[in-house]
Amino acid sequence: QVKMVESGGGSVQAGGSLTLSCVATGYTHSRQCMGWFRQVPGKEREGVAGIDGDGTTSYAEAVKGRFTISYDNAKNTLYLQMNSLQSEDTASYYCAVDLKRCSPMVAGSKASWGQATQVTVFS
């Protein structure tokens, strides 16, 4: 059984940086897409960044140039480096593996999710 555990969320001033981590246990990295989503209350969960099995990355327009997704195969850990954070980035962030598609990001029914980590950006 796949288990995803996120960490690294917190409160940060606008313009600051955070790095989210997601450790995947019981998971063997494949060619499937993995990535990060975010959600705010009252809105649908949206894809933020994805990475394919060959290392190809994709990003939502709102975070291009500011966020970087990466995966450490040796540590089975997915990362999201977030720079130049804005108040609009405030959300609960979820990591997920075995996504249906990276670009555009589509989760699909076989995805496994983490429990979410909260990111709050204040002015």
Coordinates of N, CA and C in Angstrom, one line a residue:
Q1 N 0.8 -1.2 0.0 CA 0.0 0.0 0.0 C 0.9 1.2 0.0
V2 N 0.6 2.2 -0.9 CA 1.3 3.4 -1.0 C 0.9 4.4 0.1
K3 N 1.9 5.0 0.7 CA 1.6 6.0 1.7 C 2.5 7.2 1.4
M4 N 1.8 8.4 1.4 CA 2.5 9.6 1.1 C 2.5 10.5 2.3
V5 N 3.6 11.0 2.7 CA 3.7 11.9 3.9 C 4.3 13.2 3.5
E6 N 3.6 14.3 3.6 CA 4.1 15.6 3.2 C 4.6 16.4 4.4
S7 N 5.5 17.3 4.2 CA 6.0 18.2 5.2 C 6.6 19.5 4.5
G8 N 6.9 20.4 5.3 CA 7.5 21.7 4.8 C 6.6 22.8 4.7
G9 N 5.3 22.7 4.9 CA 4.4 23.8 4.9 C 4.6 24.7 6.1
G10 N 3.9 25.9 6.0 CA 4.0 26.8 7.1 C 3.6 28.2 6.7
S11 N 3.9 29.2 7.5 CA 3.5 30.6 7.2 C 4.8 31.3 6.8
V12 N 4.6 32.1 5.7 CA 5.8 32.9 5.2 C 5.3 34.2 4.7
Q13 N 6.2 35.2 4.8 CA 5.8 36.5 4.2 C 5.9 36.5 2.7
A14 N 5.1 37.3 2.1 CA 5.1 37.4 0.6 C 6.5 37.7 0.1
G15 N 6.9 37.0 -0.9 CA 8.2 37.2 -1.5 C 9.2 36.1 -0.9
G16 N 8.7 35.4 0.1 CA 9.6 34.4 0.7 C 9.5 33.0 0.0
S17 N 10.2 32.0 0.6 CA 10.3 30.7 -0.1 C 10.0 29.6 0.9
L18 N 9.5 28.5 0.4 CA 9.3 27.3 1.1 C 9.6 26.1 0.3
T19 N 10.0 25.0 0.9 CA 10.2 23.8 0.1 C 9.3 22.7 0.7
L20 N 8.4 22.1 0.0 CA 7.6 21.0 0.4 C 8.3 19.7 0.0
S21 N 8.1 18.7 0.9 CA 8.6 17.4 0.7 C 7.5 16.4 0.8
C22 N 7.7 15.3 0.1 CA 6.6 14.3 0.1 C 7.4 12.9 0.0
V23 N 7.4 12.2 1.1 CA 8.0 10.9 1.1 C 7.0 9.8 0.7
A24 N 7.3 9.0 -0.2 CA 6.4 7.9 -0.7 C 7.0 6.6 -0.2
T25 N 6.2 5.9 0.6 CA 6.6 4.6 1.0 C 5.7 3.6 0.4
G26 N 6.2 2.4 0.1 CA 5.4 1.4 -0.6 C 5.2 1.7 -2.0
Y27 N 6.1 2.6 -2.6 CA 5.9 3.0 -3.9 C 7.2 2.8 -4.7
T28 N 7.0 2.3 -5.9 CA 8.1 2.1 -6.9 C 7.9 3.1 -8.0
H29 N 8.9 4.0 -8.2 CA 8.7 5.0 -9.2 C 8.6 4.4 -10.6
S30 N 7.7 4.8 -11.3 CA 7.4 4.3 -12.7 C 7.4 5.4 -13.7
R31 N 6.8 5.1 -14.8 CA 6.8 6.2 -15.9 C 5.6 7.1 -15.6
Q32 N 4.8 6.8 -14.6 CA 3.6 7.6 -14.4 C 4.0 9.0 -13.8
C33 N 3.1 9.9 -14.1 CA 3.3 11.2 -13.6 C 3.1 11.3 -12.1
M34 N 3.8 12.1 -11.4 CA 3.6 12.5 -10.0 C 3.6 14.0 -9.9
G35 N 3.0 14.5 -8.8 CA 3.0 15.9 -8.8 C 2.3 16.5 -7.5
W36 N 2.1 17.8 -7.6 CA 1.5 18.6 -6.5 C 0.3 19.3 -7.0
F37 N -0.7 19.2 -6.1 CA -2.0 19.9 -6.3 C -2.2 20.9 -5.1
R38 N -3.1 21.8 -5.3 CA -3.4 22.7 -4.1 C -4.9 23.0 -4.2
Q39 N -5.4 23.3 -3.0 CA -6.8 23.5 -2.9 C -7.1 24.6 -1.8
V40 N -8.0 25.5 -2.1 CA -8.5 26.4 -1.1 C -10.0 26.1 -0.8
P41 N -10.4 26.5 0.3 CA -11.9 26.2 0.7 C -12.8 26.8 -0.4
G42 N -13.8 25.9 -0.8 CA -14.8 26.4 -1.7 C -14.4 26.3 -3.2
K43 N -13.1 25.9 -3.4 CA -12.7 25.8 -4.8 C -12.2 24.3 -5.1
E44 N -12.1 24.0 -6.4 CA -11.7 22.7 -6.8 C -10.2 22.6 -6.6
R45 N -9.7 21.3 -6.4 CA -8.3 21.1 -6.3 C -7.7 21.3 -7.7
E46 N -6.5 22.0 -7.7 CA -5.9 22.3 -9.0 C -4.5 21.8 -9.1
G47 N -4.1 21.4 -10.3 CA -2.7 21.0 -10.4 C -1.7 22.1 -10.4
V48 N -0.6 21.9 -9.7 CA 0.4 23.0 -9.6 C 1.6 22.6 -10.4
A49 N 2.1 21.4 -10.2 CA 3.4 21.0 -10.9 C 3.4 19.5 -11.0
G50 N 3.9 19.0 -12.1 CA 4.0 17.5 -12.3 C 5.3 17.2 -12.9
I51 N 5.7 15.9 -12.7 CA 7.0 15.4 -13.3 C 6.7 14.0 -13.8
D52 N 7.1 13.7 -15.0 CA 6.9 12.4 -15.6 C 8.1 11.5 -15.2
G53 N 8.0 10.2 -15.6 CA 9.0 9.2 -15.3 C 10.3 9.5 -16.0
D54 N 10.3 10.3 -17.1 CA 11.5 10.6 -17.7 C 12.1 12.0 -17.3
G55 N 11.4 12.6 -16.3 CA 11.9 13.8 -15.7 C 11.3 15.1 -16.4
T56 N 10.5 14.9 -17.3 CA 9.8 16.1 -17.9 C 8.9 16.7 -16.9
T57 N 9.0 18.0 -16.8 CA 8.2 18.8 -15.8 C 7.1 19.6 -16.5
S58 N 6.1 19.9 -15.8 CA 5.0 20.8 -16.3 C 4.5 21.6 -15.1
Y59 N 4.1 22.8 -15.4 CA 3.6 23.8 -14.3 C 2.4 24.5 -14.7
A60 N 1.6 24.8 -13.7 CA 0.5 25.7 -13.9 C 1.0 27.1 -14.3
E61 N 0.3 27.8 -15.1 CA 0.8 29.2 -15.5 C 1.0 30.1 -14.3
A62 N 0.2 29.9 -13.3 CA 0.3 30.8 -12.1 C 1.6 30.6 -11.4
V63 N 2.3 29.5 -11.6 CA 3.5 29.3 -10.8 C 4.8 29.1 -11.6
K64 N 4.6 29.2 -12.9 CA 5.8 29.1 -13.8 C 6.8 30.1 -13.5
G65 N 8.1 29.7 -13.4 CA 9.2 30.6 -13.1 C 9.4 30.8 -11.6
R66 N 8.4 30.4 -10.8 CA 8.6 30.5 -9.3 C 8.7 29.2 -8.6
F67 N 8.0 28.2 -9.1 CA 8.1 26.9 -8.4 C 8.9 25.9 -9.2
T68 N 9.5 25.0 -8.5 CA 10.3 23.9 -9.2 C 10.0 22.6 -8.6
I69 N 9.6 21.6 -9.4 CA 9.3 20.3 -8.9 C 10.5 19.4 -9.2
S70 N 10.8 18.4 -8.3 CA 11.9 17.5 -8.5 C 11.6 16.2 -7.7
Y71 N 12.3 15.2 -8.1 CA 12.1 13.9 -7.4 C 13.5 13.2 -7.2
D72 N 13.7 12.8 -5.9 CA 14.9 12.1 -5.6 C 14.6 10.6 -5.5
N73 N 15.0 9.9 -6.5 CA 14.6 8.5 -6.6 C 15.2 7.7 -5.5
A74 N 16.4 8.0 -5.0 CA 17.1 7.3 -4.0 C 16.3 7.4 -2.6
K75 N 15.7 8.6 -2.5 CA 15.0 8.9 -1.2 C 13.5 8.7 -1.4
N76 N 13.1 8.3 -2.6 CA 11.6 8.2 -2.8 C 10.9 9.5 -2.4
T77 N 11.5 10.6 -2.6 CA 10.9 11.9 -2.1 C 10.6 12.9 -3.3
L78 N 9.5 13.4 -3.3 CA 9.1 14.4 -4.2 C 9.2 15.8 -3.5
Y79 N 9.7 16.8 -4.3 CA 9.9 18.1 -3.7 C 9.1 19.2 -4.5
L80 N 8.8 20.3 -3.9 CA 8.3 21.4 -4.5 C 9.0 22.6 -3.9
Q81 N 9.9 23.2 -4.7 CA 10.6 24.4 -4.2 C 9.7 25.6 -4.7
M82 N 9.3 26.4 -3.7 CA 8.4 27.6 -4.0 C 9.1 28.9 -3.7
N83 N 9.4 29.7 -4.7 CA 10.0 31.0 -4.5 C 9.0 32.1 -4.8
S84 N 9.4 33.3 -4.4 CA 8.6 34.5 -4.6 C 7.1 34.2 -4.3
L85 N 6.8 33.7 -3.2 CA 5.5 33.3 -2.8 C 4.6 34.6 -2.7
Q86 N 3.3 34.4 -3.2 CA 2.3 35.4 -3.2 C 1.1 35.0 -2.3
S87 N 0.3 35.9 -1.9 CA -0.9 35.6 -1.1 C -1.8 34.6 -1.8
E88 N -1.8 34.7 -3.2 CA -2.6 33.8 -3.9 C -2.1 32.3 -3.9
D89 N -0.9 32.1 -3.4 CA -0.4 30.7 -3.2 C -0.9 30.1 -1.9
T90 N -1.6 30.8 -1.1 CA -2.1 30.2 0.2 C -3.1 29.1 -0.2
A91 N -2.8 27.9 0.4 CA -3.7 26.8 0.1 C -3.2 25.6 0.8
S92 N -4.0 24.5 0.8 CA -3.5 23.2 1.2 C -2.9 22.5 0.1
Y93 N -1.7 22.0 0.2 CA -0.9 21.4 -0.9 C -0.9 19.9 -0.7
Y94 N -1.2 19.2 -1.8 CA -1.2 17.7 -1.8 C -0.2 17.2 -2.8
C95 N 0.5 16.2 -2.4 CA 1.3 15.4 -3.3 C 0.5 14.2 -3.8
A96 N 0.9 13.7 -4.9 CA 0.2 12.6 -5.5 C 1.1 11.8 -6.5
V97 N 0.9 10.5 -6.5 CA 1.6 9.7 -7.5 C 0.6 8.9 -8.3
D98 N 1.1 8.3 -9.4 CA 0.3 7.5 -10.3 C -0.9 8.4 -10.9
L99 N -0.5 9.6 -11.3 CA -1.5 10.5 -11.9 C -1.7 10.0 -13.3
K100 N -2.9 10.3 -13.8 CA -3.3 9.9 -15.2 C -2.4 10.7 -16.2
R101 N -2.2 12.0 -16.0 CA -1.5 12.8 -17.0 C -0.9 14.0 -16.3
C102 N 0.3 14.4 -16.8 CA 1.0 15.5 -16.3 C 0.6 16.8 -17.0
S103 N 0.4 16.8 -18.3 CA 0.2 18.0 -19.0 C -1.0 17.9 -20.0
P104 N -2.1 18.4 -19.7 CA -2.5 19.1 -18.4 C -2.6 18.1 -17.3
M105 N -2.5 18.5 -16.1 CA -2.5 17.6 -15.0 C -3.9 17.1 -14.7
V106 N -4.0 15.7 -14.7 CA -5.2 15.0 -14.5 C -4.9 13.9 -13.5
A107 N -5.6 13.9 -12.4 CA -5.3 13.0 -11.3 C -5.7 11.5 -11.7
G108 N -7.0 11.4 -12.1 CA -7.5 10.0 -12.4 C -7.8 9.3 -11.2
S109 N -8.4 8.1 -11.4 CA -9.0 7.3 -10.2 C -7.9 6.5 -9.5
K110 N -6.7 6.3 -10.1 CA -5.7 5.4 -9.5 C -4.7 6.2 -8.7
A111 N -4.8 7.5 -8.6 CA -3.8 8.3 -7.9 C -3.8 8.0 -6.4
S112 N -2.7 8.1 -5.8 CA -2.5 8.0 -4.4 C -2.2 9.4 -3.9
W113 N -2.8 9.8 -2.8 CA -2.6 11.2 -2.3 C -2.0 11.2 -0.9
G114 N -1.3 12.3 -0.6 CA -0.9 12.6 0.7 C -2.0 13.3 1.5
Q115 N -1.7 13.7 2.7 CA -2.7 14.2 3.6 C -2.8 15.7 3.5
A116 N -1.9 16.3 2.9 CA -1.9 17.8 2.6 C -1.0 18.5 3.7
T117 N -0.4 19.6 3.3 CA 0.3 20.4 4.2 C -0.1 21.9 3.8
Q118 N -0.3 22.7 4.9 CA -0.8 24.0 4.7 C 0.3 25.0 4.4
V119 N 0.1 25.8 3.4 CA 0.9 27.0 3.1 C 0.1 28.2 3.2
T120 N 0.6 29.2 4.0 CA 0.0 30.4 4.2 C 1.0 31.5 4.0
V121 N 0.6 32.4 3.0 CA 1.5 33.5 2.7 C 0.8 34.8 3.1
F122 N 1.5 35.6 3.9 CA 0.9 36.8 4.5 C 1.7 38.0 4.0
S123 N 1.0 39.2 3.9 CA 1.6 40.4 3.4 C 2.4 41.1 4.5

